[in-house]
mmCIF file of C-alpha atoms in Angstrom:
data_model
loop_
_atom_site.group_PDB
_atom_site.id
_atom_site.type_symbol
_atom_site.label_atom_id
_atom_site.label_comp_id
_atom_site.label_asym_id
_atom_site.label_seq_id
_atom_site.Cartn_x
_atom_site.Cartn_y
_atom_site.Cartn_z
ATOM 1 C CA MET A 1 -23.605 -26.663 11.081
ATOM 2 C CA ILE A 2 -25.102 -24.926 7.749
ATOM 3 C CA TRP A 3 -23.528 -21.643 9.287
ATOM 4 C CA GLY A 4 -20.001 -23.140 9.377
ATOM 5 C CA ILE A 5 -20.058 -24.386 5.991
ATOM 6 C CA THR A 6 -20.702 -21.511 4.877
ATOM 7 C CA LEU A 7 -18.623 -19.830 6.276
ATOM 8 C CA VAL A 8 -15.876 -21.844 5.366
ATOM 9 C CA LEU A 9 -16.858 -21.668 1.246
ATOM 10 C CA LEU A 10 -16.931 -18.196 1.971
ATOM 11 C CA SER A 11 -13.581 -18.181 3.465
ATOM 12 C CA ILE A 12 -12.091 -20.200 0.440
ATOM 13 C CA ILE A 13 -13.518 -17.525 -2.074
ATOM 14 C CA ALA A 14 -11.820 -14.767 0.077
ATOM 15 C CA VAL A 15 -8.494 -15.979 0.285
ATOM 16 C CA PRO A 16 -7.741 -17.533 -3.693
ATOM 17 C CA SER A 17 -3.639 -17.252 -3.224
ATOM 18 C CA LEU A 18 -3.677 -19.584 0.025
ATOM 19 C CA ILE A 19 -5.523 -22.030 -2.116
ATOM 20 C CA LEU A 20 -3.869 -21.749 -4.864
ATOM 21 C CA SER A 21 -0.512 -22.044 -2.859
ATOM 22 C CA LYS A 22 -1.560 -25.493 -1.578
ATOM 23 C CA LYS A 23 -3.487 -26.865 -4.555
ATOM 24 C CA PRO A 24 -2.596 -25.310 -8.240
ATOM 25 C CA ASN A 25 -5.428 -27.014 -10.020
ATOM 26 C CA ALA A 26 -7.960 -24.991 -7.918
ATOM 27 C CA LYS A 27 -7.591 -22.162 -10.333
ATOM 28 C CA GLU A 28 -10.220 -23.014 -12.925
ATOM 29 C CA LEU A 29 -12.727 -23.722 -10.163
ATOM 30 C CA LEU A 30 -11.604 -20.089 -9.039
ATOM 31 C CA GLU A 31 -11.980 -18.563 -12.025
ATOM 32 C CA LYS A 32 -15.425 -19.915 -13.160
ATOM 33 C CA ILE A 33 -16.782 -18.627 -9.349
ATOM 34 C CA GLU A 34 -14.879 -14.840 -10.012
ATOM 35 C CA PRO A 35 -17.877 -13.436 -11.941
ATOM 36 C CA TYR A 36 -19.972 -13.947 -9.479
ATOM 37 C CA GLN A 37 -17.622 -13.222 -6.306
ATOM 38 C CA ALA A 38 -19.354 -10.193 -5.973
ATOM 39 C CA TRP A 39 -23.183 -11.273 -5.706
ATOM 40 C CA ILE A 40 -21.639 -14.310 -3.443
ATOM 41 C CA GLY A 41 -20.150 -11.615 -1.468
ATOM 42 C CA MET A 42 -23.513 -9.350 -1.119
ATOM 43 C CA VAL A 43 -25.708 -12.230 -0.475
ATOM 44 C CA PHE A 44 -23.249 -13.605 2.753
ATOM 45 C CA CYS A 45 -22.627 -9.915 3.984
ATOM 46 C CA PHE A 46 -27.022 -9.746 4.727
ATOM 47 C CA TRP A 47 -26.619 -13.491 5.402
ATOM 48 C CA GLY A 48 -24.326 -12.354 8.439
ATOM 49 C CA ILE A 49 -25.912 -9.521 9.352
ATOM 50 C CA TRP A 50 -29.087 -11.469 9.639
ATOM 51 C CA GLY A 51 -27.082 -14.045 11.870
ATOM 52 C CA ILE A 52 -26.105 -11.407 13.676
ATOM 53 C CA ILE A 53 -29.644 -9.878 14.403
ATOM 54 C CA SER A 54 -30.337 -13.710 15.078
ATOM 55 C CA ALA A 55 -27.674 -14.040 17.891
ATOM 56 C CA VAL A 56 -28.691 -10.558 19.431
ATOM 57 C CA LEU A 57 -32.684 -12.268 19.456
ATOM 58 C CA ASN A 58 -31.829 -15.298 21.077
ATOM 59 C CA ILE A 59 -29.119 -13.904 23.585
ATOM 60 C CA GLY A 60 -30.851 -16.087 25.734
ATOM 61 C CA TRP A 61 -28.703 -18.862 24.665
ATOM 62 C CA LEU A 62 -26.093 -17.118 26.408
ATOM 63 C CA THR A 63 -27.323 -19.087 30.092
ATOM 64 C CA VAL A 64 -27.590 -21.863 28.186
ATOM 65 C CA ALA A 65 -25.370 -22.382 25.875
ATOM 66 C CA PRO A 66 -23.234 -19.840 25.948
ATOM 67 C CA ILE A 67 -19.867 -20.672 23.952
ATOM 68 C CA TRP A 68 -22.145 -22.097 21.373
ATOM 69 C CA TRP A 69 -23.803 -18.305 21.048
ATOM 70 C CA ILE A 70 -20.467 -16.607 21.169
ATOM 71 C CA THR A 71 -19.431 -18.895 18.295
ATOM 72 C CA PHE A 72 -22.542 -18.237 16.401
ATOM 73 C CA LEU A 73 -21.972 -14.349 16.999
ATOM 74 C CA ALA A 74 -18.063 -14.758 15.703
ATOM 75 C CA GLY A 75 -18.745 -16.824 12.755
ATOM 76 C CA ASN A 76 -21.773 -14.556 11.859
ATOM 77 C CA ILE A 77 -19.593 -10.984 12.387
ATOM 78 C CA VAL A 78 -16.731 -12.639 10.169
ATOM 79 C CA SER A 79 -19.424 -13.840 7.590
ATOM 80 C CA ALA A 80 -20.716 -10.542 7.096
ATOM 81 C CA ALA A 81 -17.018 -8.806 7.148
ATOM 82 C CA LEU A 82 -16.175 -11.131 4.294
ATOM 83 C CA GLY A 83 -19.038 -10.648 2.493
ATOM 84 C CA PHE A 84 -19.290 -7.067 2.754
ATOM 85 C CA MET A 85 -15.097 -7.396 1.629
ATOM 86 C CA LEU A 86 -16.377 -9.530 -1.589
ATOM 87 C CA GLY A 87 -19.378 -7.715 -2.198
ATOM 88 C CA PHE A 88 -18.203 -4.147 -1.854
ATOM 89 C CA GLY A 89 -19.026 -2.935 -5.629
ATOM 90 C CA LEU A 90 -22.432 -4.646 -5.776
ATOM 91 C CA ILE A 91 -23.607 -3.033 -1.691
ATOM 92 C CA ASN A 92 -21.877 0.218 -3.007
ATOM 93 C CA LYS A 93 -23.732 0.288 -6.439
ATOM 94 C CA TYR A 94 -27.281 -1.099 -5.304
ATOM 95 C CA VAL A 95 -27.675 -0.232 -1.247
ATOM 96 C CA LEU A 96 -25.543 2.819 -0.728
ATOM 97 C CA SER A 97 -25.788 4.452 -4.004
ATOM 98 C CA LYS A 98 -28.519 7.153 -2.729
ATOM 99 C CA ASN A 99 -27.008 8.494 0.294
ATOM 100 C CA GLU A 100 -23.796 10.171 -0.037
ATOM 101 C CA ASN A 101 -22.664 9.745 3.895
ATOM 102 C CA ALA A 102 -23.217 6.299 4.224
ATOM 103 C CA LYS A 103 -21.299 5.648 1.142
ATOM 104 C CA GLU A 104 -18.350 7.718 2.151
ATOM 105 C CA LYS A 105 -18.614 5.097 5.573
ATOM 106 C CA ALA A 106 -18.358 2.068 4.017
ATOM 107 C CA ASP A 107 -15.473 3.500 1.904
ATOM 108 C CA ALA A 108 -13.873 3.862 4.810
ATOM 109 C CA ILE A 109 -14.667 0.514 6.353
ATOM 110 C CA ARG A 110 -13.065 -1.163 3.271
ATOM 111 C CA SER A 111 -10.289 0.657 2.822
ATOM 112 C CA LYS A 112 -9.517 -0.109 7.056
ATOM 113 C CA ILE A 113 -10.719 -3.956 6.319
ATOM 114 C CA ALA A 114 -9.424 -4.246 2.601
ATOM 115 C CA PRO A 115 -5.461 -5.086 3.321
ATOM 116 C CA LYS A 116 -6.794 -7.852 6.019
ATOM 117 C CA GLN A 117 -8.835 -9.523 3.639
ATOM 118 C CA GLY A 118 -6.577 -12.810 3.565
ATOM 119 C CA LYS A 119 -6.211 -12.829 7.277
ATOM 120 C CA LEU A 120 -10.123 -12.543 7.426
ATOM 121 C CA GLY A 121 -10.108 -15.559 5.397
ATOM 122 C CA VAL A 122 -8.037 -17.262 7.546
ATOM 123 C CA LEU A 123 -9.992 -16.403 10.320
ATOM 124 C CA GLY A 124 -13.536 -17.311 8.827
ATOM 125 C CA LEU A 125 -11.814 -20.846 8.047
ATOM 126 C CA ILE A 126 -10.513 -21.328 11.436
ATOM 127 C CA VAL A 127 -14.381 -19.900 13.052
ATOM 128 C CA GLY A 128 -16.057 -22.102 10.137
ATOM 129 C CA ALA A 129 -14.275 -25.226 11.022
ATOM 130 C CA TRP A 130 -14.946 -24.264 14.914
ATOM 131 C CA MET A 131 -18.759 -23.768 14.439
ATOM 132 C CA ILE A 132 -19.351 -27.201 12.428
ATOM 133 C CA VAL A 133 -17.401 -28.670 15.114
ATOM 134 C CA ALA A 134 -19.580 -26.535 18.144
ATOM 135 C CA SER A 135 -22.846 -27.258 16.120
ATOM 136 C CA PHE A 136 -22.165 -30.967 17.116
ATOM 137 C CA LEU A 137 -20.787 -30.297 20.753
ATOM 138 C CA PHE A 138 -22.858 -27.266 22.016
ATOM 139 C CA ALA A 139 -25.786 -26.574 20.119
ATOM 140 C CA VAL A 140 -29.362 -25.585 21.262
#
């Protein structure tokens, strides 16, 4: 359930225009979070990567609880992608700065997924909500 809640929170940070259209007074809160957005993104990128690794290491769940395993993997892929997008500046600065080839590949990936950040954020909200529900229904 924690994975789903964190994905929903990350998605809220990733789609501020959607949140502001629904709730205009949320602008103050989003402005407070904005200076930390890159750090939050970097943490969630690594959190999502760790979740993907955990899903692969626990592939045995696929025979016991296939819906939960697929949900867990999908949620962590979305979390890693959103985290990468939000934390790209810091990831580029601290992780990829020494390897020019990795930096170029990261720039190419970012340019492909950047226009889709809003859609990915909405997908994150949906998958995160499903992860919360699925944790009650299918978790091992």
